[in-house]
mmCIF file of C-alpha atoms in Angstrom:
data_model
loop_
_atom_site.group_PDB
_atom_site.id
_atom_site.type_symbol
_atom_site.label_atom_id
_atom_site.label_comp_id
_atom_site.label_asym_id
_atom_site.label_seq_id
_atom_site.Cartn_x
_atom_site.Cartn_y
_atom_site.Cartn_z
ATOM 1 C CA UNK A 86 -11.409 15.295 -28.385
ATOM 2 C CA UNK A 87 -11.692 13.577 -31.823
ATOM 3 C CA UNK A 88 -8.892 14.094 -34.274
ATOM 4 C CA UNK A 89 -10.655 15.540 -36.682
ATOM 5 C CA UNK A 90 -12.450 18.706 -34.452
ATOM 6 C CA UNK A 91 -8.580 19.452 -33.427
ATOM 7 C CA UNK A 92 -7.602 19.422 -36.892
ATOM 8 C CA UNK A 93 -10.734 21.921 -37.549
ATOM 9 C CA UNK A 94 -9.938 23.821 -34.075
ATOM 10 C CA UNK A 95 -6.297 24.352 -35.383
ATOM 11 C CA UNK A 96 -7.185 25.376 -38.971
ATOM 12 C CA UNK A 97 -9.864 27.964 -37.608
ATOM 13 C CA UNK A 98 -6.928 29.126 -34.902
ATOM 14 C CA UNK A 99 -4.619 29.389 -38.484
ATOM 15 C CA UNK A 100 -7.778 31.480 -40.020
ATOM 16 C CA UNK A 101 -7.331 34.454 -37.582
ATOM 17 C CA UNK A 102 -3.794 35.612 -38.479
ATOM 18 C CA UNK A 103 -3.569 38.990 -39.773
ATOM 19 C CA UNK A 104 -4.766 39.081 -43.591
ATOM 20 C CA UNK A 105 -5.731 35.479 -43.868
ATOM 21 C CA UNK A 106 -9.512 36.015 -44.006
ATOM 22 C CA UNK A 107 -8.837 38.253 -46.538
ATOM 23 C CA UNK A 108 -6.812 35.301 -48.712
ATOM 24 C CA UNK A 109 -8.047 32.980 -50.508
ATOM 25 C CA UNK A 110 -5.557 30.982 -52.029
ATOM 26 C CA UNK A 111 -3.892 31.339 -48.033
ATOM 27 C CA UNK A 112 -7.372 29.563 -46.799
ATOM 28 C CA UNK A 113 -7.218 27.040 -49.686
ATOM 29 C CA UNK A 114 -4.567 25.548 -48.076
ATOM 30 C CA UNK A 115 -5.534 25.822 -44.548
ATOM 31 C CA UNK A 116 -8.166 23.446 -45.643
ATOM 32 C CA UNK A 117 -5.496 20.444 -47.190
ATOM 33 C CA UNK A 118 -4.549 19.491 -43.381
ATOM 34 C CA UNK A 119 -2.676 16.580 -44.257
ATOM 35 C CA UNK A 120 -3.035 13.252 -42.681
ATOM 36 C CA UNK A 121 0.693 11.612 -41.771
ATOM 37 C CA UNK A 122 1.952 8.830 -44.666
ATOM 38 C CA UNK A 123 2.360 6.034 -41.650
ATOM 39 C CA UNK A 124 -1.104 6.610 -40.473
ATOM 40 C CA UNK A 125 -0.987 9.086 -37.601
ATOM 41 C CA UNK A 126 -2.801 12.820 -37.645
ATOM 42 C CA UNK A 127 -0.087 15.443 -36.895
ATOM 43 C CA UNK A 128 -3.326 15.955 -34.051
ATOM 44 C CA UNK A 129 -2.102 12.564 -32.517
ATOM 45 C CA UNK A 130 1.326 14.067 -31.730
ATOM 46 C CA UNK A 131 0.696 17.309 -30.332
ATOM 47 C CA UNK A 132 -2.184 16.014 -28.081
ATOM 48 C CA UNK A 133 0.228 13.235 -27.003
ATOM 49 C CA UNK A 134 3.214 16.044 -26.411
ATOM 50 C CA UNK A 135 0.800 18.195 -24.604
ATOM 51 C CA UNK A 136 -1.086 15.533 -22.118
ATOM 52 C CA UNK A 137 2.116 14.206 -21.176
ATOM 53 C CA UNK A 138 2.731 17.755 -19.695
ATOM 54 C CA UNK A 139 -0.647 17.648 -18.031
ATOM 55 C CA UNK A 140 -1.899 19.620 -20.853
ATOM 56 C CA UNK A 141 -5.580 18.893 -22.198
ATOM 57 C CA UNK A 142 -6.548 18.481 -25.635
ATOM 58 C CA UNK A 143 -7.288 22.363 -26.158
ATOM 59 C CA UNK A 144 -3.983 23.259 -24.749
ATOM 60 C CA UNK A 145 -2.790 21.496 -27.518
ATOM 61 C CA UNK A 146 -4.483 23.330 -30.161
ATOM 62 C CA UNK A 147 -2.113 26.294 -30.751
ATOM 63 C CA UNK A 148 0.864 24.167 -31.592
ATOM 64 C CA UNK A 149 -0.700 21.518 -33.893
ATOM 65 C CA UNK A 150 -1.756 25.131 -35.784
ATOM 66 C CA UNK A 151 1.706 26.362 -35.631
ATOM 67 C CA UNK A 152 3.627 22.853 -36.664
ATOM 68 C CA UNK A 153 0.494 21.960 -39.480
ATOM 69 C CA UNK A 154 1.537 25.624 -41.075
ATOM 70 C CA UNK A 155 5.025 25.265 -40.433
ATOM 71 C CA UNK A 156 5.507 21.362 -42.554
ATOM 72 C CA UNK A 157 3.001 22.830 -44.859
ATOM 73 C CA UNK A 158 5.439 26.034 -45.838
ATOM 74 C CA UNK A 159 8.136 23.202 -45.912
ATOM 75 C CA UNK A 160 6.374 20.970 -48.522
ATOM 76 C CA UNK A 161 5.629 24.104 -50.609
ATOM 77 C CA UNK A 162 9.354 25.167 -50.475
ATOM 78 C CA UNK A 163 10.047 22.008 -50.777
ATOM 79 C CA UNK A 164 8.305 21.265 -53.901
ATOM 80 C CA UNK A 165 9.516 24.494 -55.341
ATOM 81 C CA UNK A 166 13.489 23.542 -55.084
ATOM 82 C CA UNK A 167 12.762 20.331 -56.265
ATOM 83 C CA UNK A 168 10.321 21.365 -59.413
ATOM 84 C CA UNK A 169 7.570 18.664 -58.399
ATOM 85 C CA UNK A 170 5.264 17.991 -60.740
ATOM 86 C CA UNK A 171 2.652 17.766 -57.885
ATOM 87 C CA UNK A 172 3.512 20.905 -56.499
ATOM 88 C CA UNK A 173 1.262 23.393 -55.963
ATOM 89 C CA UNK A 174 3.200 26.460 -58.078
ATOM 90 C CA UNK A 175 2.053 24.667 -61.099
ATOM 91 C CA UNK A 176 -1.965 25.171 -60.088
ATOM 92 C CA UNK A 177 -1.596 29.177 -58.636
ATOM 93 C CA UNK A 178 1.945 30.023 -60.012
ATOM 94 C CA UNK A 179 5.849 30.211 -58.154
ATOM 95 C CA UNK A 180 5.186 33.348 -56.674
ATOM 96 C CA UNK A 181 1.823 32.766 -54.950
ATOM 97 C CA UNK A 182 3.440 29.267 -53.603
ATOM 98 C CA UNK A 183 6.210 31.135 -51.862
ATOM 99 C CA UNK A 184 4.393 34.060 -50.709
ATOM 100 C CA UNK A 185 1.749 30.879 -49.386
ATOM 101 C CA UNK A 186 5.045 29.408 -47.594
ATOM 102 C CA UNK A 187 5.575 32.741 -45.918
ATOM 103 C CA UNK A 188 2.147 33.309 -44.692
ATOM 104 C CA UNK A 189 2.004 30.125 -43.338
ATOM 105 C CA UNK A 190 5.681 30.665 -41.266
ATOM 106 C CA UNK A 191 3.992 34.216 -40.376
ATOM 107 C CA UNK A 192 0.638 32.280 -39.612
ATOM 108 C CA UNK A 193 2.321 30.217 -37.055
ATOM 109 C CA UNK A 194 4.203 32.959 -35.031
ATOM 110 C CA UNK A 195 0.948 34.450 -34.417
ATOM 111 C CA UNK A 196 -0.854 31.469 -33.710
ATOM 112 C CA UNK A 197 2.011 31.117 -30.636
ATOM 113 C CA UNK A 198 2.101 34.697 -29.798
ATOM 114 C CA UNK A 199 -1.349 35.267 -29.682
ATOM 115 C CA UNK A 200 -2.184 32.008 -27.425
ATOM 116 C CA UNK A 201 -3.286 32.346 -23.664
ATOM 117 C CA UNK A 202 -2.127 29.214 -22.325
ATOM 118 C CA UNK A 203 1.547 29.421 -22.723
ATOM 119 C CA UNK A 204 3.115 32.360 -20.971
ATOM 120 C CA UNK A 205 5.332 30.424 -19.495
ATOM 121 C CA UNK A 206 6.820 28.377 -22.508
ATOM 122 C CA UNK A 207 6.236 30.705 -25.366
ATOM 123 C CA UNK A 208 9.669 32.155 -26.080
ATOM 124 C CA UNK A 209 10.524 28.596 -26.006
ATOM 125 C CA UNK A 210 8.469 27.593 -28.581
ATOM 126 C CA UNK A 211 8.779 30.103 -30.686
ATOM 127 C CA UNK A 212 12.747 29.378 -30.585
ATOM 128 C CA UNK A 213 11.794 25.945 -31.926
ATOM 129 C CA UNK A 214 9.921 26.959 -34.763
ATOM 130 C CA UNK A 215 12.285 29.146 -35.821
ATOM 131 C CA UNK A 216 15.157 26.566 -35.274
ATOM 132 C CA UNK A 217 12.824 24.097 -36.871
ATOM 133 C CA UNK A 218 12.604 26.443 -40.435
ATOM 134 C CA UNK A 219 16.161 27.796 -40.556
ATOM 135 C CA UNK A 220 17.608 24.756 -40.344
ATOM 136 C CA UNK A 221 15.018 23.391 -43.242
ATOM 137 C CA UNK A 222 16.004 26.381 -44.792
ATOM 138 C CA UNK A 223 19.907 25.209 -44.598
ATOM 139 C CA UNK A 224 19.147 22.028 -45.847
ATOM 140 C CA UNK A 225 17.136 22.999 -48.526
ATOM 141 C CA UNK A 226 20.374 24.855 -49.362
ATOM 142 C CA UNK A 227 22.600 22.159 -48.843
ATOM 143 C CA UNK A 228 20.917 20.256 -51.244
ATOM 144 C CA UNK A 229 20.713 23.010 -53.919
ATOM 145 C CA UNK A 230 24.672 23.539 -53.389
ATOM 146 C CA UNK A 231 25.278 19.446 -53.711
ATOM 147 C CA UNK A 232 22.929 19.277 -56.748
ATOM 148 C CA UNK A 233 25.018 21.898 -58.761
#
């Protein structure tokens, strides 16, 4: 399956969390699935993590969703703390950024909960993502308590 119609499949997957339809600025971003700076699609990853599991390219589809929303409500936080000039709280405001980063954190959980094809793994998952934010949430933190 081509990079690209995973990308789409995991972005329409992301599209079917409670209120998202009925969000905009939430489907706005959906739409920026970013490409990775060294050349590789997030997609690449997750396909590779999932057929080395003897998983097939749609089995792979509900965590690229959840790990595409979960950097992208990192890089909003992100750019938040850190006041970048690129961020996107200087096009739709501070508080519609964070509420964005929520609703994407929120967005992944359901993507996970609501999948078929991982009973068997899903509290498992879900302990990662939410491993994988609180300690980017610590950080973040850390870095706010070293800066001053």
């Amino acid at each position: 399956m081509p990079t690209t119609t995973l990308a789409n499949a995991a972005v329409q997957l992301l599209s079917t969390a409670p209120r998202a339809q009925d969000w905009p600025a939430l489907q706005d971003r959906l739409r920026t699935f970013p490409k990775d700076t060294r050349g590789k699609h997030p997609c690449d990853y997750t396909l590779w993590a999932c057929q080395t599991g003897g998983g097939s390219a749609e089995n792979s589809i509900p965590g690229l969703a959840a790990i595409f929303a979960c950097m992208e409500s990192i890089r909003l936080v992100d750019d938040l703390l850190d006041e970048d000039p690129e961020g996107l709280q200087h096009q739709v405001g501070i508080g519609t950024t964070a509420n964005l980063a929520l609703a994407l954190q929120a967005a992944a959980q359901h993507v996970i909960t609501q999948a078929s094809g991982i009973q068997a793994g899903r509290e498992d998952i879900l302990a990662s993502l939410h491993s994988m934010m609180l300690d980017t949430a610590f950080g973040q933190n850390e870095e706010l308590r070293a800066a001053g």
